[in-house]
């Protein structure tokens, strides 16, 4: 039999039109072969859902049907595709579906209308038909008429993915009668063993009318497909039950009401905090029934997620997103974390951030100075924590040497951080509330534009724990609330640095303004908090930045994807300056985003002493050289030719390329650069000025190392990162880049009608001088 089943999956498509059921046979190279896990304990965290092998997907009536009558074919097609994809990964998939009644109602209405039209035509002999009324259709009859069509539709859809299905109709008796229960269990296990997707539904054609009944001891009654899915999941020892409905998940109050919040994780003890609304417009079960079924399944060892299966933008990946551990819908867990959720942390930060913004500038400066003092006073504790992180990172072998270097802290680094923070404390006294312009709109009507905080910042950083006090100080100075997400490799160091930051904030009662996310939140999930976070700032690899820019579709991202920085040596360059600048740009800290990655050399310098000395210096510094296409063409034996001229090496490696002129260098930078930092080395002032004007990068230097592109070196005290964007802040982003503006109008009962043609007032629009350091 199995040979025959295996053979049928390899038959040509025209042969598969027969009644033989196609069963997909997964190859060893593609299947993930998830191992079964001991049942009896549900997953504690979303990230563990990736391990789910046996999964039940429950499709509510609102998901399967369209306008209460007929099937939502597009939604069903995408759901089938996801289930088939997971099945082909080696998982065991089961579907509990509604829709038979709705599909049957559609078919019976059509048949009744057709029958009535024929009878009326025969009776009257005329083509004009009177208004016809459709009798109320009995649900059991609709189910009987619709079940076969529903199953045929599933079978046709799954066949497109070479996946076989089987129909199973059940009633409450199939679970309460021991022999029937064993038979059902045996059948389902056999189908799963043969890689067949069971599609289960209540046998609505024969079930008695719903009546109030109490659940048996420890057993949930099969009253609707929610309870059926829960009972089936526990019976089959499923790892995960995904219940799709027409709402995003479980809310603390009815969706659509004021202040209703989606609950990310629901715990068994939280029932009292929920206010339920009315049930769905279709189907038997409301949200209260879903929660009851979910908690019963959870108690039986099956994890549960309730999510929206009708949203057109997410339907096509909602099931796979849940299995991948993404923050979708409401996840039911028996393990309640010790601390607040990330949503609660964000709310706490926003509330305290508003108090922080209202503090006097000197008070915010005091907090920053206090943090600077703590960095030096508690340096032994900080370095001890950092040593533990370094040892763990080295032992794991997962981090490159460049990342380990970024992870490392030292007394010198902490002293440098403290100096920068004290500089920032001084400069921050003229930040929030600064008047940018003042205009007299009319007599006794004045308008001001003032600086204000952005709101809630999310900073995601890798490896470098020194980022935490820098960014925290900038948030304090600018009056912004801050959410920090650091890498696991620096968890011990980040923890102590955050504790010191909150200690400094507490001197003015705003300790909650800066929160460290220490839960298992994925970066992509944080990027979905578009209603809570106002700006995301990534600090890390170019891959991290790109991932965040893709994930944060509703939140602005400030940062740069890559640091492909160039140094161009002009034909009029000084040998000494060229050697010093190139060495510093490449070798001072090659892992930094402002390190040189491509060296452009004027063609006239080839085979000259300046060229030879630069090559010798790079070799002495152990810099691996890659040749650009033109440079390689000049050499008989060249270094390895570069694979891409857009490479950010982040190590002691660089590309050398030849250009014909300054303009050629500018064109190369615009084509292959990342608009980060680019340098010209020349003694020709006119050439230098043209380069500085033409290169469209955030930082453009003349006879200076690219490593100067840094907030501390620019005198900003600290930076949240480098921005290559062309709106808002650009280059090293310090205090000014974390402020926005608002307009304040002061009048005496003025109305727009006063300034109409019939009004008594006229606009003046006179600029009023703004004294330096003026605050509103």
XYZ file of C-alpha atoms in Angstrom:
776
model
C 0.000 0.000 0.000
C 2.751 2.491 0.942
C 4.587 1.759 -2.294
C 1.418 2.570 -4.185
C 0.941 5.813 -2.207
C 4.525 6.851 -2.821
C 4.188 6.102 -6.502
C 1.048 8.206 -6.884
C 2.865 11.382 -5.749
C 5.313 10.988 -8.627
C 2.690 10.434 -11.315
C 2.138 13.106 -13.986
C -0.569 15.618 -13.119
C -3.002 14.279 -15.752
C -2.784 10.817 -14.191
C -3.448 12.201 -10.720
C -6.921 13.226 -11.837
C -8.027 9.714 -10.877
C -9.473 8.702 -7.535
C -6.050 7.687 -6.235
C -5.052 10.129 -3.488
C -1.698 11.894 -3.961
C 0.499 11.760 -0.865
C 3.604 13.928 -0.809
C 6.750 12.070 0.163
C 9.220 14.496 1.770
C 12.831 14.108 0.763
C 15.512 13.709 3.430
C 17.258 16.852 2.206
C 14.208 19.114 2.606
C 12.375 17.785 5.654
C 13.222 19.198 9.059
C 12.168 15.987 10.835
C 11.007 17.509 14.082
C 11.268 15.018 16.885
C 8.190 14.375 19.036
C 8.460 15.855 22.510
C 7.043 14.481 25.756
C 3.451 15.688 26.079
C 1.935 17.085 29.225
C 3.564 20.513 29.408
C 2.823 23.384 27.051
C 5.434 25.725 25.635
C 6.328 28.560 27.986
C 7.437 31.085 25.351
C 6.476 31.965 21.787
C 9.988 31.263 20.535
C 9.491 27.601 21.459
C 6.589 27.232 19.017
C 9.161 26.517 16.305
C 9.510 23.098 17.947
C 5.812 22.233 17.510
C 5.456 18.997 15.545
C 1.738 18.187 15.823
C -0.486 21.200 15.161
C -4.266 21.659 15.109
C -5.578 24.622 13.081
C -9.132 25.649 13.927
C -10.952 27.726 11.316
C -13.911 29.653 12.691
C -17.058 30.367 10.712
C -16.021 34.005 10.215
C -12.760 32.813 8.639
C -14.250 30.207 6.320
C -17.377 32.094 5.238
C -17.978 35.337 3.417
C -20.948 37.557 4.251
C -22.492 34.764 6.327
C -23.269 32.811 3.183
C -20.777 31.204 0.866
C -17.086 30.500 1.343
C -14.144 32.897 1.416
C -12.153 31.115 -1.270
C -9.127 33.420 -1.214
C -8.651 33.067 2.522
C -9.086 29.307 2.369
C -6.535 29.022 -0.438
C -3.874 30.878 1.560
C -4.609 28.841 4.693
C -4.350 25.594 2.736
C -1.022 26.718 1.278
C 0.405 27.412 4.749
C -0.849 24.132 6.188
C 0.619 22.211 3.232
C 3.931 24.058 3.650
C 4.160 23.120 7.326
C 3.140 19.544 6.509
C 5.992 19.335 4.020
C 8.411 20.570 6.712
C 7.777 17.371 8.639
C 4.978 18.555 10.909
C 1.688 16.727 11.473
C -1.194 19.032 10.610
C -4.887 18.707 11.470
C -7.705 21.095 10.562
C -10.912 21.662 12.500
C -13.183 23.557 10.147
C -16.513 25.337 10.198
C -18.377 26.352 7.065
C -20.605 23.417 6.167
C -23.777 25.215 7.289
C -22.889 28.425 5.431
C -21.933 26.559 2.260
C -25.094 24.461 2.458
C -27.226 27.541 3.036
C -25.804 29.061 -0.126
C -26.521 25.908 -2.149
C -30.042 25.400 -0.762
C -30.994 29.049 -1.307
C -29.871 28.764 -4.885
C -31.833 25.532 -5.385
C -34.981 26.963 -3.768
C -34.869 30.147 -5.831
C -34.287 28.115 -8.999
C -37.176 25.773 -8.156
C -39.530 28.642 -7.351
C -38.657 30.464 -10.566
C -39.401 27.363 -12.641
C -42.748 26.767 -10.893
C -43.809 30.387 -11.264
C -42.854 30.418 -14.932
C -44.899 27.271 -15.566
C -47.850 28.547 -13.552
C -48.069 32.017 -15.026
C -46.699 31.331 -18.455
C -44.806 34.608 -18.192
C -41.143 35.400 -17.818
C -41.724 38.134 -15.293
C -41.325 36.739 -11.787
C -42.912 38.024 -8.655
C -40.865 38.622 -5.547
C -39.925 35.279 -4.061
C -39.338 34.693 -0.373
C -36.819 32.129 0.791
C -38.011 30.076 3.760
C -35.931 29.907 6.892
C -33.457 27.098 6.359
C -32.863 24.565 9.110
C -29.193 24.350 10.097
C -28.987 20.542 10.013
C -30.292 20.438 6.461
C -27.791 23.133 5.436
C -24.960 21.156 7.022
C -25.999 17.993 5.178
C -26.106 19.862 1.873
C -22.853 21.766 2.435
C -20.476 19.249 3.998
C -19.692 17.325 0.817
C -19.032 20.503 -1.150
C -16.825 21.904 1.600
C -14.756 18.735 1.698
C -14.487 18.611 -2.082
C -13.120 22.148 -2.029
C -10.478 21.286 0.566
C -9.484 18.201 -1.357
C -9.085 20.144 -4.603
C -6.994 22.840 -2.916
C -4.669 20.434 -1.089
C -4.191 18.390 -4.251
C -2.360 21.371 -5.748
C 0.363 20.737 -3.143
C 0.370 16.941 -3.568
C -1.155 16.635 -0.111
C -3.886 14.145 0.677
C -6.822 14.914 2.981
C -9.382 12.836 4.850
C -12.777 13.847 6.228
C -13.829 13.010 9.780
C -17.218 14.031 11.198
C -17.710 13.741 14.944
C -20.287 14.316 17.654
C -20.016 14.557 21.400
C -20.654 10.823 21.677
C -17.444 10.074 19.765
C -15.492 11.466 22.683
C -17.646 10.278 25.601
C -18.135 6.699 24.442
C -14.845 4.949 25.246
C -14.914 2.583 22.271
C -15.777 5.344 19.804
C -13.071 7.555 21.332
C -10.450 4.832 20.858
C -11.596 4.277 17.276
C -11.352 8.004 16.519
C -7.919 8.208 18.114
C -6.678 5.211 16.139
C -7.989 6.592 12.854
C -6.381 9.980 13.347
C -3.021 8.485 14.283
C -3.081 6.255 11.213
C -3.868 9.197 8.927
C -1.044 11.257 10.410
C 1.326 8.322 10.046
C 0.502 8.210 6.324
C 1.137 11.962 5.957
C -2.542 12.732 5.387
C -4.174 15.927 6.710
C -7.359 15.072 8.658
C -10.104 17.654 8.241
C -12.488 17.410 11.170
C -15.908 18.961 11.641
C -18.854 18.396 13.937
C -21.517 16.277 12.266
C -24.003 19.129 12.228
C -26.450 17.107 10.157
C -27.287 14.844 13.107
C -26.329 16.775 16.243
C -29.181 17.659 18.632
C -30.114 21.323 19.085
C -27.711 23.135 21.434
C -28.868 23.010 25.048
C -27.148 24.184 28.217
C -24.991 21.417 29.633
C -22.276 21.200 32.240
C -18.870 19.843 31.372
C -17.965 16.450 32.741
C -15.278 16.211 35.380
C -12.032 17.233 33.641
C -13.634 16.915 30.177
C -14.879 19.669 27.889
C -18.183 19.129 26.059
C -18.272 19.404 22.269
C -20.623 22.371 21.951
C -18.901 24.135 19.055
C -15.737 23.899 16.996
C -13.732 25.766 19.648
C -14.410 23.062 22.217
C -14.002 20.385 19.524
C -10.566 21.736 18.575
C -9.464 21.892 22.223
C -10.713 18.368 22.958
C -9.123 17.012 19.796
C -5.794 18.742 20.485
C -5.545 17.245 23.970
C -6.792 13.850 22.803
C -4.129 13.739 20.087
C -1.414 15.225 22.336
C -0.943 18.125 19.928
C 1.858 20.597 20.637
C -0.045 23.633 19.358
C -3.623 24.713 18.707
C -4.047 27.738 16.413
C -7.587 29.136 16.637
C -8.315 31.575 13.803
C -11.162 34.029 14.231
C -12.220 37.454 12.919
C -10.431 39.433 15.654
C -6.718 40.010 16.263
C -6.797 37.969 19.442
C -8.033 38.402 22.992
C -8.632 41.964 24.204
C -9.028 43.112 27.799
C -12.398 44.579 26.784
C -14.598 44.168 23.686
C -12.655 45.121 20.501
C -13.630 48.525 19.169
C -14.368 49.994 22.569
C -12.274 52.834 23.931
C -8.966 51.756 25.458
C -9.410 48.104 24.409
C -5.923 46.541 24.349
C -4.818 43.383 22.622
C -3.376 40.911 25.107
C -0.081 39.511 23.894
C 0.231 36.696 26.461
C -2.695 35.395 28.519
C -2.238 33.453 31.727
C -4.795 31.176 33.439
C -5.044 33.527 36.403
C -5.989 36.551 34.266
C -9.635 35.683 33.574
C -10.967 38.265 36.015
C -9.286 41.095 34.065
C -11.277 40.389 30.872
C -14.602 41.920 29.871
C -16.239 39.902 27.093
C -18.463 41.331 24.391
C -21.022 39.627 22.188
C -20.132 36.587 20.138
C -19.225 36.687 16.468
C -21.959 37.449 13.945
C -21.525 33.899 12.638
C -20.751 30.640 14.390
C -21.761 29.348 17.804
C -18.866 30.375 20.006
C -17.878 33.829 21.163
C -14.532 34.895 22.596
C -15.529 33.632 26.036
C -16.019 30.151 24.585
C -12.668 30.393 22.810
C -10.856 31.374 26.012
C -12.534 28.567 27.953
C -11.523 26.034 25.293
C -7.993 27.466 25.089
C -7.457 27.250 28.841
C -8.754 23.682 28.872
C -6.309 22.738 26.100
C -3.489 24.535 27.896
C -4.195 22.562 31.053
C -3.994 19.419 28.919
C -0.492 20.276 27.722
C -1.262 21.965 24.373
C -0.106 25.507 23.666
C -2.730 27.815 22.157
C -2.702 30.955 20.001
C -5.880 32.843 19.083
C -5.344 35.093 16.039
C -7.063 36.828 13.148
C -7.587 34.660 10.081
C -9.552 37.222 8.064
C -7.196 40.196 7.753
C -6.214 40.436 4.062
C -2.674 41.673 4.795
C -1.743 38.853 7.171
C -3.944 35.905 6.240
C -1.358 34.585 3.805
C 1.248 34.068 6.529
C -0.568 34.134 9.872
C -0.188 30.391 10.540
C 3.466 30.207 9.526
C 4.216 33.398 11.493
C 2.738 31.837 14.629
C 4.746 28.651 14.184
C 7.899 30.737 13.677
C 7.299 32.319 17.094
C 6.359 35.784 15.867
C 4.165 38.015 17.979
C 0.794 37.328 16.361
C -2.516 37.163 18.213
C -2.760 36.071 21.851
C -0.448 33.363 23.147
C -1.688 31.320 26.110
C 1.025 30.407 28.593
C 1.117 28.872 32.041
C 4.453 30.533 32.818
C 4.069 34.136 33.890
C 7.293 36.184 33.694
C 8.583 37.841 36.835
C 8.736 41.307 35.268
C 6.417 43.425 33.129
C 5.715 42.730 29.456
C 7.412 44.855 26.821
C 4.091 46.642 26.208
C 3.870 47.474 29.906
C 7.502 48.621 29.886
C 6.765 50.922 26.965
C 3.758 52.433 28.749
C 5.837 52.937 31.902
C 8.602 54.586 29.888
C 6.183 56.911 28.078
C 4.528 58.016 31.321
C 7.836 58.670 33.108
C 9.300 60.205 29.940
C 6.686 62.948 29.989
C 7.745 63.813 33.543
C 11.387 63.740 32.443
C 10.619 66.184 29.612
C 8.945 68.562 32.056
C 12.017 68.749 34.323
C 14.131 71.875 34.301
C 17.187 71.570 31.992
C 19.524 71.765 34.992
C 17.726 68.810 36.567
C 18.232 66.655 33.463
C 21.879 67.754 33.487
C 22.178 66.618 37.119
C 20.914 63.155 36.171
C 23.505 62.850 33.393
C 26.317 64.034 35.661
C 25.213 61.532 38.294
C 25.379 58.742 35.679
C 28.874 59.885 34.680
C 29.981 59.696 38.312
C 28.492 56.216 38.715
C 30.382 54.941 35.671
C 33.683 55.699 37.383
C 32.618 54.901 40.965
C 31.199 51.485 40.014
C 33.815 50.619 37.418
C 34.888 47.449 39.245
C 31.323 46.068 39.190
C 30.912 47.031 35.532
C 34.205 45.461 34.455
C 33.462 42.308 36.467
C 30.139 41.880 34.658
C 31.832 42.608 31.339
C 34.478 39.980 32.079
C 31.743 37.350 32.516
C 30.231 38.341 29.155
C 33.637 38.187 27.480
C 34.352 34.730 28.876
C 30.972 33.390 27.761
C 31.327 34.945 24.289
C 34.827 33.509 23.832
C 33.756 30.064 25.041
C 30.747 29.960 22.716
C 32.883 30.596 19.631
C 29.916 32.267 17.932
C 31.277 35.823 17.845
C 33.958 37.102 15.507
C 36.993 38.817 16.965
C 35.624 42.156 15.765
C 32.423 41.679 17.781
C 34.366 40.517 20.835
C 36.420 43.709 20.588
C 33.218 45.749 20.555
C 31.955 43.822 23.570
C 35.044 44.610 25.653
C 35.032 47.464 28.183
C 38.036 48.951 29.960
C 38.787 51.622 32.535
C 39.863 53.938 29.713
C 36.551 53.395 27.875
C 34.545 54.116 31.018
C 36.560 57.283 31.721
C 36.027 58.424 28.131
C 32.290 57.727 28.466
C 32.122 59.778 31.668
C 33.884 62.744 30.029
C 31.484 62.655 27.082
C 28.460 62.511 29.371
C 29.637 65.556 31.331
C 30.031 67.471 28.051
C 26.514 66.439 27.114
C 25.138 67.571 30.486
C 26.432 71.088 29.806
C 25.168 71.283 26.219
C 21.757 69.840 27.117
C 20.787 72.921 29.097
C 19.748 74.609 25.875
C 17.743 71.816 24.286
C 14.127 70.967 25.177
C 11.848 73.976 25.000
C 14.261 76.149 23.029
C 12.498 78.756 20.928
C 13.522 78.418 17.273
C 11.417 81.244 15.915
C 8.902 83.772 17.173
C 6.383 85.560 14.985
C 3.822 88.267 15.699
C 0.905 87.048 13.593
C -1.213 90.037 14.518
C -1.559 92.450 17.406
C -1.626 90.453 20.671
C -1.313 87.168 18.732
C 2.147 85.598 18.903
C 3.404 82.288 17.492
C 6.447 80.305 18.642
C 8.152 77.212 17.279
C 9.870 75.323 20.095
C 11.871 72.104 20.394
C 10.218 69.099 22.078
C 11.099 65.414 22.582
C 10.184 62.883 19.904
C 8.455 60.549 22.394
C 9.445 56.925 22.894
C 12.707 55.743 21.320
C 13.615 52.117 20.718
C 17.356 51.542 20.440
C 18.485 48.058 19.395
C 22.198 47.444 19.725
C 24.621 44.555 19.330
C 27.708 43.674 21.367
C 28.784 47.177 22.384
C 27.506 47.806 25.956
C 29.078 51.291 25.996
C 26.168 52.234 23.735
C 23.763 51.943 26.686
C 24.988 54.878 28.824
C 25.610 57.002 25.709
C 22.099 56.560 24.362
C 20.550 56.826 27.834
C 22.281 60.162 28.430
C 21.058 61.486 25.080
C 17.504 60.374 25.873
C 17.674 62.090 29.253
C 19.074 65.297 27.748
C 16.373 65.392 25.069
C 13.533 64.394 27.425
C 12.704 61.207 25.509
C 11.494 57.915 26.944
C 13.756 55.030 25.961
C 13.386 51.311 25.360
C 16.698 49.443 25.080
C 17.200 46.041 23.481
C 20.758 44.748 23.787
C 22.345 41.575 22.510
C 22.440 38.441 24.663
C 26.225 38.454 24.480
C 26.327 41.609 26.663
C 23.467 40.768 29.034
C 25.471 40.960 32.275
C 27.119 44.266 31.363
C 23.885 45.764 30.085
C 22.104 44.805 33.288
C 24.536 46.626 35.596
C 24.722 49.671 33.300
C 20.926 49.900 33.201
C 20.736 49.642 36.994
C 23.160 52.559 37.284
C 21.129 54.554 34.755
C 17.936 54.026 36.750
C 19.801 54.965 39.942
C 20.751 58.286 38.341
C 17.194 58.856 37.059
C 15.752 58.209 40.499
C 17.274 61.410 41.936
C 14.390 63.221 40.226
C 11.841 60.392 40.397
C 11.890 59.275 36.751
C 13.603 55.867 36.992
C 11.028 54.224 34.679
C 11.806 56.547 31.759
C 14.499 54.159 30.502
C 13.621 50.463 30.219
C 15.832 47.503 29.319
C 13.990 44.752 27.439
C 15.237 41.520 28.965
C 12.372 39.238 27.886
C 12.528 36.923 24.882
C 11.155 39.564 22.556
C 12.284 39.147 18.967
C 13.486 42.295 17.207
C 10.793 41.872 14.559
C 8.093 41.794 17.243
C 9.413 45.014 18.798
C 9.267 46.648 15.379
C 5.520 45.987 15.252
C 4.759 48.243 18.233
C 3.944 51.109 15.886
C 1.292 52.552 18.209
C 3.713 52.758 21.121
C 7.161 53.564 19.676
C 7.958 56.758 17.748
C 11.485 56.129 16.426
C 13.772 53.088 16.098
C 17.544 53.530 16.179
C 19.613 50.426 15.346
C 23.234 50.207 16.490
C 25.016 47.203 15.063
C 25.857 45.338 11.890
C 24.559 46.367 8.490
C 22.506 43.172 8.471
C 20.811 44.170 11.725
C 19.974 47.599 10.321
C 18.573 46.142 7.102
C 16.468 43.622 9.030
C 15.023 46.377 11.214
C 14.310 48.639 8.243
C 12.376 45.791 6.606
C 10.490 44.870 9.779
C 9.597 48.407 10.935
C 6.992 49.241 8.323
C 5.046 51.611 10.570
C 7.877 53.214 12.578
C 10.625 55.527 11.243
C 14.140 54.053 11.436
C 17.182 56.295 11.923
C 20.417 54.679 10.841
C 22.580 53.441 8.018
C 22.561 50.030 6.382
C 26.309 49.936 5.669
C 29.490 51.879 6.246
C 31.229 51.632 2.871
C 33.613 54.550 3.436
C 36.143 55.722 0.829
C 39.486 57.490 0.973
C 40.542 59.082 -2.338
C 44.245 59.912 -2.825
C 44.465 62.694 -5.389
C 47.423 63.239 -7.717
C 48.371 66.313 -5.634
C 48.378 64.443 -2.317
C 51.104 64.699 0.323
C 52.879 61.369 0.899
C 53.017 61.770 4.674
C 49.391 62.862 4.988
C 48.212 60.044 2.730
C 50.026 57.356 4.727
C 48.849 58.703 8.094
C 45.212 59.186 7.052
C 44.906 55.805 5.286
C 46.526 53.973 8.211
C 44.229 55.601 10.764
C 41.106 55.247 8.607
C 41.661 51.508 8.118
C 43.654 50.271 11.086
C 42.631 52.353 14.134
C 39.397 50.364 14.604
C 38.554 48.317 11.490
C 35.264 47.031 12.937
C 33.786 50.540 13.155
C 31.248 51.735 10.604
C 33.436 54.793 9.862
C 36.525 52.739 8.947
C 37.828 52.919 5.371
C 36.685 50.025 3.176
C 37.784 51.221 -0.294
C 40.953 53.140 -1.173
C 40.699 55.087 -4.424
C 44.035 56.052 -6.020
C 44.564 58.489 -8.874
C 45.959 56.736 -11.952
C 49.012 59.015 -12.074
C 50.185 57.681 -8.685
C 50.613 54.082 -9.858
C 54.243 52.908 -9.770
C 55.308 56.001 -7.826
C 56.942 56.152 -4.379
C 53.672 57.285 -2.733
C 51.873 54.226 -4.100
C 54.633 51.827 -3.026
C 54.795 53.304 0.481
C 51.021 53.006 0.950
C 51.095 49.345 -0.131
C 54.033 48.639 2.170
C 52.265 50.320 5.080
C 49.081 48.258 4.549
C 51.109 45.038 4.413
C 52.991 46.006 7.565
C 49.629 46.540 9.291
C 48.505 43.074 8.051
C 45.724 44.509 5.914
C 44.449 42.066 3.306
C 44.145 43.828 -0.048
C 41.493 43.120 -2.680
C 41.873 44.552 -6.169
C 39.145 46.441 -7.957
C 38.624 45.587 -11.663
C 40.678 48.531 -12.999
C 43.464 48.092 -10.463
C 43.704 44.392 -11.328
C 44.028 45.216 -15.024
C 47.225 47.188 -14.334
C 48.939 44.313 -12.537
C 50.500 41.092 -13.816
C 50.105 39.411 -10.465
C 47.324 41.126 -8.576
C 45.705 40.451 -5.206
C 42.399 38.590 -5.238
C 39.891 40.526 -7.329
C 37.079 41.963 -5.275
C 33.671 40.271 -5.563
C 31.779 43.504 -4.982
C 32.820 47.155 -4.792
C 30.071 47.694 -2.184
C 31.674 45.485 0.488
C 31.922 46.517 4.134
C 34.721 44.301 5.461
C 34.694 45.373 9.098
C 38.180 43.917 9.537
C 41.765 44.396 8.384
C 40.745 44.150 4.733
C 40.130 46.751 2.070
C 39.659 47.185 -1.656
C 41.994 49.284 -3.817
C 40.689 50.749 -7.056
C 42.147 53.146 -9.631
C 40.332 56.277 -10.872
C 41.256 58.784 -13.577
C 40.326 61.996 -11.774
C 38.629 63.583 -8.810
C 35.349 63.534 -10.735
C 35.838 59.843 -11.460
C 36.323 59.282 -7.707
C 33.114 61.191 -6.929
C 31.192 59.109 -9.469
C 32.601 55.901 -7.994
C 31.579 56.965 -4.468
C 28.055 57.806 -5.581
C 27.728 54.447 -7.352
C 29.245 52.139 -4.748
C 29.261 54.092 -1.477
C 26.714 54.125 1.334
C 26.592 57.902 1.927
C 28.358 57.466 5.278
C 31.842 59.083 5.288
C 34.210 59.813 2.390
C 37.647 61.464 2.376
C 39.898 63.250 -0.101
C 43.652 63.624 0.408
C 45.094 66.448 -1.677
C 47.096 69.671 -1.421
C 45.001 71.250 -4.164
C 42.450 73.441 -2.406
C 40.259 73.886 -5.483
C 40.070 70.109 -6.035
C 39.308 69.570 -2.361
C 36.472 72.112 -2.343
C 34.906 70.544 -5.425
C 35.058 67.128 -3.747
C 33.532 68.481 -0.519
C 30.692 70.108 -2.444
C 29.934 67.274 -4.854
C 30.094 64.163 -2.659
C 26.596 63.522 -1.313
C 27.459 61.781 1.950
C 26.608 62.487 5.571
C 30.286 63.250 6.326
C 32.885 64.506 3.798
C 36.464 65.204 4.961
C 39.636 66.764 3.528
C 43.019 65.448 4.672
C 41.419 63.879 7.750
C 40.766 60.313 8.860
C 37.309 58.872 8.276
C 37.360 57.814 11.931
C 36.508 61.387 12.956
C 32.877 60.668 11.990
C 31.717 60.283 15.581
C 29.447 62.225 17.900
C 31.981 62.465 20.720
C 34.733 63.671 18.354
C 32.328 66.210 16.868
C 31.708 67.595 20.346
C 28.178 66.238 20.655
C 29.086 64.500 23.927
C 27.591 61.233 22.676
C 25.704 59.862 19.690
C 22.879 57.422 19.104
C 24.420 56.441 15.787
C 25.218 57.628 12.290
C 22.350 58.468 9.974
C 22.644 58.407 6.202
C 19.044 59.478 5.710
C 18.294 62.687 3.826
C 15.516 63.812 6.131
C 15.647 64.743 9.809
C 19.108 64.158 11.347
C 22.139 63.199 9.233
C 25.650 62.089 10.155
C 26.496 61.514 13.849
C 23.179 61.989 15.632
C 23.405 63.682 19.002
C 21.002 65.698 21.081
C 19.589 67.815 18.242
C 18.657 64.708 16.258
C 16.386 63.487 19.057
C 14.236 66.600 19.140
C 11.289 67.634 17.031
C 9.209 70.810 17.158
C 5.767 72.054 17.997
C 3.979 75.362 17.439
C 2.591 77.406 20.314
C 0.096 80.210 19.648
C -0.815 82.761 22.313
C -3.834 84.970 21.722
C -6.706 86.785 23.428
C -9.814 85.174 21.973
C -8.759 85.596 18.335
C -10.795 83.822 15.640
C -10.064 83.226 11.961
C -13.269 85.097 11.134
C -11.637 88.233 12.557
C -9.157 88.114 9.650
C -11.645 87.577 6.807
C -12.474 90.252 4.244
C -15.307 91.403 6.472
C -13.234 91.083 9.634
C -11.608 93.832 11.644
C -8.067 92.433 11.877
C -5.175 92.001 9.444
C -2.243 89.591 9.516
C 1.147 91.148 10.304
C 3.562 88.153 10.293
C 6.436 90.048 11.847
C 9.506 88.103 13.001
C 10.431 88.758 16.627
C 14.117 88.332 17.546
C 14.805 85.240 19.671
C 17.417 85.837 22.397
C 20.075 83.123 22.651
C 19.104 80.459 25.164
C 15.477 81.627 25.240
C 12.984 79.082 26.544
C 9.252 79.040 26.200
